[in-house]
XYZ file of C-alpha atoms in Angstrom:
450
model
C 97.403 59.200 31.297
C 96.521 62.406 29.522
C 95.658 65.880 31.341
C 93.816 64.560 34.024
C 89.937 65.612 34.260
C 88.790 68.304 36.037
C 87.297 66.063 38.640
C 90.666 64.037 39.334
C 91.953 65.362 42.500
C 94.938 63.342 43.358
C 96.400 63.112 47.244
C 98.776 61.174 48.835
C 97.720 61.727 52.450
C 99.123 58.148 53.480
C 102.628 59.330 53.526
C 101.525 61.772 56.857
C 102.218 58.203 58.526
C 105.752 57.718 58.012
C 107.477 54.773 56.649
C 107.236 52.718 59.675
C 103.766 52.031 58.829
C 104.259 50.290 55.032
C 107.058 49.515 52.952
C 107.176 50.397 49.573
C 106.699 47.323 47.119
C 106.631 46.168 43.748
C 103.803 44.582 41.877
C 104.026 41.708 40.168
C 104.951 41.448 36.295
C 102.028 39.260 34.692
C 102.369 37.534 31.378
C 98.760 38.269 30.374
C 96.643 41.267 31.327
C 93.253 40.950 30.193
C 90.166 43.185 31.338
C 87.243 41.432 32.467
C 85.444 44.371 34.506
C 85.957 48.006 35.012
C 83.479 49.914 37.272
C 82.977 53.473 35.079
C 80.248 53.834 37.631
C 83.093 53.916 40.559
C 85.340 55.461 38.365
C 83.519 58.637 37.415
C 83.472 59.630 40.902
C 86.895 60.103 41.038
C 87.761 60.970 37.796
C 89.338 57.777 36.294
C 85.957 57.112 34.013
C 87.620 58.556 30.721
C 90.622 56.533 30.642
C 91.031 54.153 27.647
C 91.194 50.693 28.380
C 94.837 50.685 27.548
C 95.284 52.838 29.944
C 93.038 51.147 32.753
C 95.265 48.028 32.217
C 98.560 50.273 32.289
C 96.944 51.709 35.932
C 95.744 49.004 37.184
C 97.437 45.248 35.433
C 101.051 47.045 35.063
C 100.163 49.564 37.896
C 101.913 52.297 36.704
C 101.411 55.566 39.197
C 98.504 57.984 38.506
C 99.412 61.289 38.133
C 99.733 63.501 41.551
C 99.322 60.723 44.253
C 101.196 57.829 45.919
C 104.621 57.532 44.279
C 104.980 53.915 45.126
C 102.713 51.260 46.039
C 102.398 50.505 49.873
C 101.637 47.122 51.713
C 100.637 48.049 55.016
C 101.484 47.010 58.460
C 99.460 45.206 60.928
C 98.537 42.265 63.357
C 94.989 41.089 64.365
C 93.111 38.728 65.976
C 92.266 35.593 63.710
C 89.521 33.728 64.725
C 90.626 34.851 68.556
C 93.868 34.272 68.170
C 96.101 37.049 68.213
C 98.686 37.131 65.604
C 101.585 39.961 64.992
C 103.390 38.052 61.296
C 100.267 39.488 58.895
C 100.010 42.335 56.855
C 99.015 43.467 53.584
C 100.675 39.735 51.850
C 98.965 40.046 48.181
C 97.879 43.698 48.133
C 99.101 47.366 48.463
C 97.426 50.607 49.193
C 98.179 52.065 45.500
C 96.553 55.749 45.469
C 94.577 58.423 46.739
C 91.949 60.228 45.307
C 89.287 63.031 46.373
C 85.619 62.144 45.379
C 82.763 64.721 44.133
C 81.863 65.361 47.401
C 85.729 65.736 48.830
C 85.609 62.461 50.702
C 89.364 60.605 50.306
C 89.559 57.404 48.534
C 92.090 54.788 48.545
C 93.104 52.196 45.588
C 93.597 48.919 47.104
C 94.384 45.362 45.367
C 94.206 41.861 45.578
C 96.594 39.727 43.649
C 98.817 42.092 43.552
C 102.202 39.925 44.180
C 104.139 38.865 47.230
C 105.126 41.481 49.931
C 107.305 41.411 52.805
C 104.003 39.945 54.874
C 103.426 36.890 52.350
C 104.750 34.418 54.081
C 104.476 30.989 52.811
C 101.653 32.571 49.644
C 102.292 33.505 46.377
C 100.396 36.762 46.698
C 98.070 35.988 43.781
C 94.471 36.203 43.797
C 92.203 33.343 41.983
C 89.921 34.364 39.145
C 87.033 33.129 40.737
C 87.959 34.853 43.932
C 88.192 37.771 41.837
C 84.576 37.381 40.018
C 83.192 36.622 43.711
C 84.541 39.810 45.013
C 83.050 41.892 42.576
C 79.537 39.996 43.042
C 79.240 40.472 46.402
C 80.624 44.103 46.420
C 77.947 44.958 43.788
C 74.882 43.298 45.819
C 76.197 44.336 49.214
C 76.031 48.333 47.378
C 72.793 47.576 46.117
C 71.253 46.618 49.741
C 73.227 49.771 51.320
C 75.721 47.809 53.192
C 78.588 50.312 53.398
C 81.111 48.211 51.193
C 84.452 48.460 49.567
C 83.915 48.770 45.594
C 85.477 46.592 43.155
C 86.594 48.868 40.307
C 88.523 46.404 38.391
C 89.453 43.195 37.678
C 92.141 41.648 35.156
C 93.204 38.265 34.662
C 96.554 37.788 34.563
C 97.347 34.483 32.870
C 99.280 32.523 35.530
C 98.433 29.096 36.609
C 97.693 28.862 40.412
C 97.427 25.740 42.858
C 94.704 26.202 45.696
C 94.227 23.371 47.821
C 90.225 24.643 48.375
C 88.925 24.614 44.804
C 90.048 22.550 41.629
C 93.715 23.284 39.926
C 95.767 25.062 38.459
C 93.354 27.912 38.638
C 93.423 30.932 36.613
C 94.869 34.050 37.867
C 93.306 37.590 38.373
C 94.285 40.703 39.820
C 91.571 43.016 41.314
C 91.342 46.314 42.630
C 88.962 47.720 45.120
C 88.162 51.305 46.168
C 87.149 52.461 50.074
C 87.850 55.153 51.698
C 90.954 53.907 53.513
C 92.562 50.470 54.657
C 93.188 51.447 58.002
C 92.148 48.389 60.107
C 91.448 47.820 63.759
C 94.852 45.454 63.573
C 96.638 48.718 62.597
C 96.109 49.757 65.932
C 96.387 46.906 67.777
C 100.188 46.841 65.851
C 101.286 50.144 67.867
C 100.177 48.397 71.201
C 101.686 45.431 70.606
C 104.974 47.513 69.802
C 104.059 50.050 72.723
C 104.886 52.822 70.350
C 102.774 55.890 71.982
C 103.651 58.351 68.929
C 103.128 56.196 66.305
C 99.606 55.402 68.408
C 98.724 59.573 68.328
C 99.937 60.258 64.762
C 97.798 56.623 63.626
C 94.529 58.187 65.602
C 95.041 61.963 64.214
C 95.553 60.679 60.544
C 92.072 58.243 60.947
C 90.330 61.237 62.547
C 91.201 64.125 60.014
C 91.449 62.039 56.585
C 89.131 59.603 57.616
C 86.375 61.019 59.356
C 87.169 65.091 58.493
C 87.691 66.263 61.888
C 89.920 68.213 63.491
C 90.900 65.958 66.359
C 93.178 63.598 67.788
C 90.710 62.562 71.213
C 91.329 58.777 70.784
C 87.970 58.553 72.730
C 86.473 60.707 70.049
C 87.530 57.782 67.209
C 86.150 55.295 69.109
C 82.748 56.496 69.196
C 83.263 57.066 65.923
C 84.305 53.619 64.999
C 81.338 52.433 66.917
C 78.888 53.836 65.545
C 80.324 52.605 62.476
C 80.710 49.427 63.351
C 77.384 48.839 65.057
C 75.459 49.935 61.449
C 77.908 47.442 59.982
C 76.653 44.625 61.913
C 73.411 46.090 61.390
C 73.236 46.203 57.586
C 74.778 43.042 57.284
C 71.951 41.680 59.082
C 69.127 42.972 57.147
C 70.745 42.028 53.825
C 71.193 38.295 55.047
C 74.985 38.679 54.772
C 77.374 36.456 56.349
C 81.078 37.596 55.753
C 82.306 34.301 57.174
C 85.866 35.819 58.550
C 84.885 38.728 60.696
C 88.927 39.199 61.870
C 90.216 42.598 63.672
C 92.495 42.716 60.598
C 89.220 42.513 58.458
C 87.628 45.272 59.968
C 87.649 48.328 58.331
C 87.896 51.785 61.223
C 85.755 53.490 58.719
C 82.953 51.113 59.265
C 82.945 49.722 55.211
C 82.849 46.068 54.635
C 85.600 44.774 52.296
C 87.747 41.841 51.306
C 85.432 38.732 50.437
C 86.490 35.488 50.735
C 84.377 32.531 51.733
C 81.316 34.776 52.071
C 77.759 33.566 51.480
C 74.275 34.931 51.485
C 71.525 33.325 53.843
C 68.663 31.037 51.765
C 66.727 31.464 54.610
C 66.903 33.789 58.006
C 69.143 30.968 59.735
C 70.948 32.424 62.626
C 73.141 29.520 62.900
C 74.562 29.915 59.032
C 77.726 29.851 58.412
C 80.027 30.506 55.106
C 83.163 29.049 55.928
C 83.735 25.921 55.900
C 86.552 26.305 58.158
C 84.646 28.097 61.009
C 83.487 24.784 63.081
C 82.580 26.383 66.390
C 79.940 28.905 63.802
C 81.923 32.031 65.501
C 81.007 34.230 62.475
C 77.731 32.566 61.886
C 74.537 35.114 60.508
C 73.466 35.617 63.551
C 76.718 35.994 65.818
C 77.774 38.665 63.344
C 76.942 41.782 65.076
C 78.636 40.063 68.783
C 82.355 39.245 66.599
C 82.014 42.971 65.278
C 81.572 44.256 68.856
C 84.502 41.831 70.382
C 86.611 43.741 67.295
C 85.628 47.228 68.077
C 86.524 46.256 72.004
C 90.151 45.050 70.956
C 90.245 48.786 69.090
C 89.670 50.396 72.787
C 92.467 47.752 74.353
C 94.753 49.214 71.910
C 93.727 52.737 72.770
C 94.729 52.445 76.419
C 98.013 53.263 75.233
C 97.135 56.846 75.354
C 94.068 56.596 76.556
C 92.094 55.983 79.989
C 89.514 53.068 80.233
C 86.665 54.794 82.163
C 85.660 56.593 79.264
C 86.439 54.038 76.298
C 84.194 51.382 78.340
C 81.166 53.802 78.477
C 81.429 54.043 74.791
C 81.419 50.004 74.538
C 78.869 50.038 76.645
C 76.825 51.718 73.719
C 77.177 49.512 71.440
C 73.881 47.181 71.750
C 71.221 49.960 71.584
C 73.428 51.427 68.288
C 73.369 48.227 66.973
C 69.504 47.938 67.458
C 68.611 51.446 66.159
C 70.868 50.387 63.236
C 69.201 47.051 61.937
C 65.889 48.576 62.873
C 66.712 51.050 60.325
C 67.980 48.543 57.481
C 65.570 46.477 57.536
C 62.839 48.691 57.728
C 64.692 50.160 54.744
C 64.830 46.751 52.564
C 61.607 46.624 53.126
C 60.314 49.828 52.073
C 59.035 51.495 54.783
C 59.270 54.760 57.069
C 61.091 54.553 60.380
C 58.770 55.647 63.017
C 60.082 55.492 66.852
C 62.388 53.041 68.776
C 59.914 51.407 70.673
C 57.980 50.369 67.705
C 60.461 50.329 64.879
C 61.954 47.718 67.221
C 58.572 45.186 68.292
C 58.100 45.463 63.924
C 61.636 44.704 63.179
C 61.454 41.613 66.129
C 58.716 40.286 65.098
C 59.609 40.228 61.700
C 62.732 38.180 62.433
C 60.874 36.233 64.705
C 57.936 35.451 61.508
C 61.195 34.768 59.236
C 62.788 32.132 61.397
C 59.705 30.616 61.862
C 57.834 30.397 58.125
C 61.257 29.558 56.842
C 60.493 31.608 53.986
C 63.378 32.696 51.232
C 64.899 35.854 52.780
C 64.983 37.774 49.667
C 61.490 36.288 48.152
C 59.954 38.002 51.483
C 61.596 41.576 51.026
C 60.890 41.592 46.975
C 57.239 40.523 47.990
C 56.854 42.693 50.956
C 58.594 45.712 49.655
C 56.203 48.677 50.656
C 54.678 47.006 53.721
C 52.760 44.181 52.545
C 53.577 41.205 54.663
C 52.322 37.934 54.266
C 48.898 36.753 55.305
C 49.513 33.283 56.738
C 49.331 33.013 60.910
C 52.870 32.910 61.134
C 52.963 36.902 60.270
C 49.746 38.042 62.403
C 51.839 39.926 64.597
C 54.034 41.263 62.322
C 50.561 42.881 60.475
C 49.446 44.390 63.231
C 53.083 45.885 63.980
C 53.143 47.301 60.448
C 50.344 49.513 61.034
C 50.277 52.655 60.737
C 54.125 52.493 58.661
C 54.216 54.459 55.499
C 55.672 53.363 52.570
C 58.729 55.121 51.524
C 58.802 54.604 47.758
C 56.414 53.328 45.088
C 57.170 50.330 43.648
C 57.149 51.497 39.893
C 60.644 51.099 39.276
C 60.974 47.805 36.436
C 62.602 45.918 38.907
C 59.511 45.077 40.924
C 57.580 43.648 37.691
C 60.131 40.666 37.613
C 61.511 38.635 39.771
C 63.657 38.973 43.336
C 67.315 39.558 42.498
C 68.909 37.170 44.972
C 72.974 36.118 44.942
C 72.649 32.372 46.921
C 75.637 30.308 46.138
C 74.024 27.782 43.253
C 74.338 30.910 41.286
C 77.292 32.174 42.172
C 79.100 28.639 41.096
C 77.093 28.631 38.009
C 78.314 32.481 36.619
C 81.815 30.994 37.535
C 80.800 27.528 35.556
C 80.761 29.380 32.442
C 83.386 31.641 32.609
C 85.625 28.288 33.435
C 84.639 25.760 31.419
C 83.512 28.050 28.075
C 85.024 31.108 29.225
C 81.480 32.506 28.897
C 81.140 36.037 30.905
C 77.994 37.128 29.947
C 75.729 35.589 33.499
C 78.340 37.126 35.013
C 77.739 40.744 33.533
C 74.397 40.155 33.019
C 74.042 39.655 36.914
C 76.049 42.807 37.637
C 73.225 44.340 35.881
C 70.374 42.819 37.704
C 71.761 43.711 40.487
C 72.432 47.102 39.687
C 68.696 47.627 38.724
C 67.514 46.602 42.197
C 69.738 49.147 43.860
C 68.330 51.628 41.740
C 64.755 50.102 42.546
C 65.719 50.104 46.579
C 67.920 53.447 46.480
């Protein structure tokens, strides 16, 4: 890498942790490196947008160290619950935390992969990431961004030329190794680690790290993170919601302490508002179903507080819990009044809108994203079925013209038909443009929404 930009501030606050909470790895050494997507857009902000795409591939196929930050790459440490089972043998098995970076607006930022090669926390895997878990990752990034679900960001993706048997899609598969950008991969599971351990110092030192490099205050009041986290969480659940999300493996080692959705596996976005939908096929009792979302994100945030009582009394952690609904409801009150294009007004009657909406939804059985393209600005329906959503909407403002191109085409929608046909032609005529060409589409209604 040359003389960094000006806007490439480099950290390595990770290290405050100690060595007990990652080991230092090696990535794997690919026979093929090929660039299929760089995010300049992601990039920019920390100042990794004028690098060559020689060099992107050195950073981030060979994963040679950028300038100033971590020295090694580091696959972190941590248990969870999985599927309500607790389980203390998982970690960071195909990734590592890679580097640190300041954005424009001093927020830290952490370089994570996927693919990246076995790690102590493998297992029985091969710590290698599918191409077309890859190319999913960065679709449903990209849309969740667009519909201002706080998300990870995929900044790049490289196929690395290795043959790979999956037992859940055909093979061999090709290979791909991606990288995503957040602003930290500390999970509830970190935490629940230290209890599990009873280590009280690696506990204080975990919740003084989240709160100053995480969250920029000057605090280690393990209370004070978990309203934090709460908050976060319950806008989570509630953006996920009102972009007709379903993650489909809502795990406390999947959930993020800084409130940002990331790592995308069997994930799918509702045809219709379904509450009952689920995305993976493996989740027979529906726990993570659409609609059960925002109750599997709460049981999460409550196994964060059961770790805290390692240093922490209960009295006050439960009255924060205990918060949780009416965040939750102020939160998808505000998406979804958001997606579709109005002004918040007050509780009372942001929520009897935003209920009767859903109510209208489940009922017409109308395509979820058809209804917020068409109704963008406050224009619902006419039928019966959305009388009292109409007379809810009065009186709500729209919040921005719909001039932007966007709105003179058609809705932007990522269902799964689509998805498997983008990853049709990339595997049968290695054809990438509905791929990029959706990343686009997408991108223009985010601008159109933003």
């Amino acid at each position: 890498m040359p003389l960094p930009p000006q806007d490439y501030r480099p950290e390595a606050a990770l290290l405050e942790l100690g060595d007990t909470f990652y080991d230092a790895v090696r990535p794997a050494d690919f026979p093929e490196t090929t660039l299929r997507f760089r995010n300049d857009r992601a990039a920019g902000d920390v100042g990794l947008g004028t690098l060559s795409d020689a060099e992107w591939i050195r950073h981030f196929g060979r994963f040679d160290p950028l300038p100033g930050t971590l020295p090694a790459p580091l696959a972190l440490r941590y248990h969870g619950h999985q599927f309500r089972v607790y389980n203390p043998d998982i970690g960071d098995g195909r990734g590592f935390s890679f580097a640190q970076l300041r954005e424009r607006d001093g927020r830290l930022l952490e370089l994570g992969t996927k693919g990246s090669g076995r790690t102590p926390w493998s297992r029985f895997g091969d710590g290698r990431l599918t191409l077309k878990g890859g190319v999913r990752e960065v679709l449903a990034s990209e849309m969740l961004e667009a519909l201002g679900v706080p998300t990870s960001r995929s900044l790049s993706l490289i196929e690395t030329g290795e043959a790979l048997e999956r037992g859940d899609e055909p093979s061999p598969t090709r290979s791909a190794v991606l990288v995503r950008m957040s602003h930290g991969h500390i999970r509830i599971g970190t935490f629940q680690r230290l209890a599990y351990e009873r280590d009280e110092d690696g506990m204080r030192r975990l919740v003084g790290y989240v709160l100053r490099n995480l969250y920029g205050e000057d605090s280690d009041d393990p209370v004070r993170l978990l309203d934090l986290v709460t908050t976060r969480a319950a806008t989570l659940a509630g953006r996920y919601m009102a972009a007709g999300f379903v993650h489909g493996v809502l795990n406390s080692d999947n959930i993020n302490v800084t409130g940002e959705s990331f790592d995308y596996g069997p994930w799918r976005f509702v045809p219709t508002w379904d509450p009952a939908f689920v995305a993976a096929y493996f989740d027979h009792a529906g726990l993570y179903a659409f609609g059960r979302q925002p109750e599997a994100i709460h049981w999460d945030v409550m196994q964060l507080a059961s770790s805290l009582r390692l240093i922490a009394e209960s009295d006050p952690m439960i009255a924060v819990l205990d918060t949780f609904g009416d965040r939750y409801q102020r939160a998808v009150c505000d998406a979804i009044l958001w997606r579709l294009g109005v002004t918040p007004k007050e509780d009372a009657a942001d929520r009897a809108l935003v209920q009767a909406i859903e109510r209208a939804l489940r009922t017409s059985g109308i395509g979820v994203d058809r209804f917020f393209f068409d109704a963008f600005g406050g224009a619902l329906p006419q039928d019966e079925t959305w009388a009292e959503a109409r007379a809810a909407i009065i009186g709500y403002a729209p919040r921005k013209a719909r001039d932007h191109a966007y709105w003179r085409g058609e809705p932007c929608a990522m269902l799964i038909d689509e998805v498997e046909a983008i990853w049709s032609a990339i595997a049968e005529d290695d054809d990438w443009r509905p791929f990029h060409g959706k990343v686009a589409a997408i991108r223009a209604m985010g601008a159109a929404l933003a």
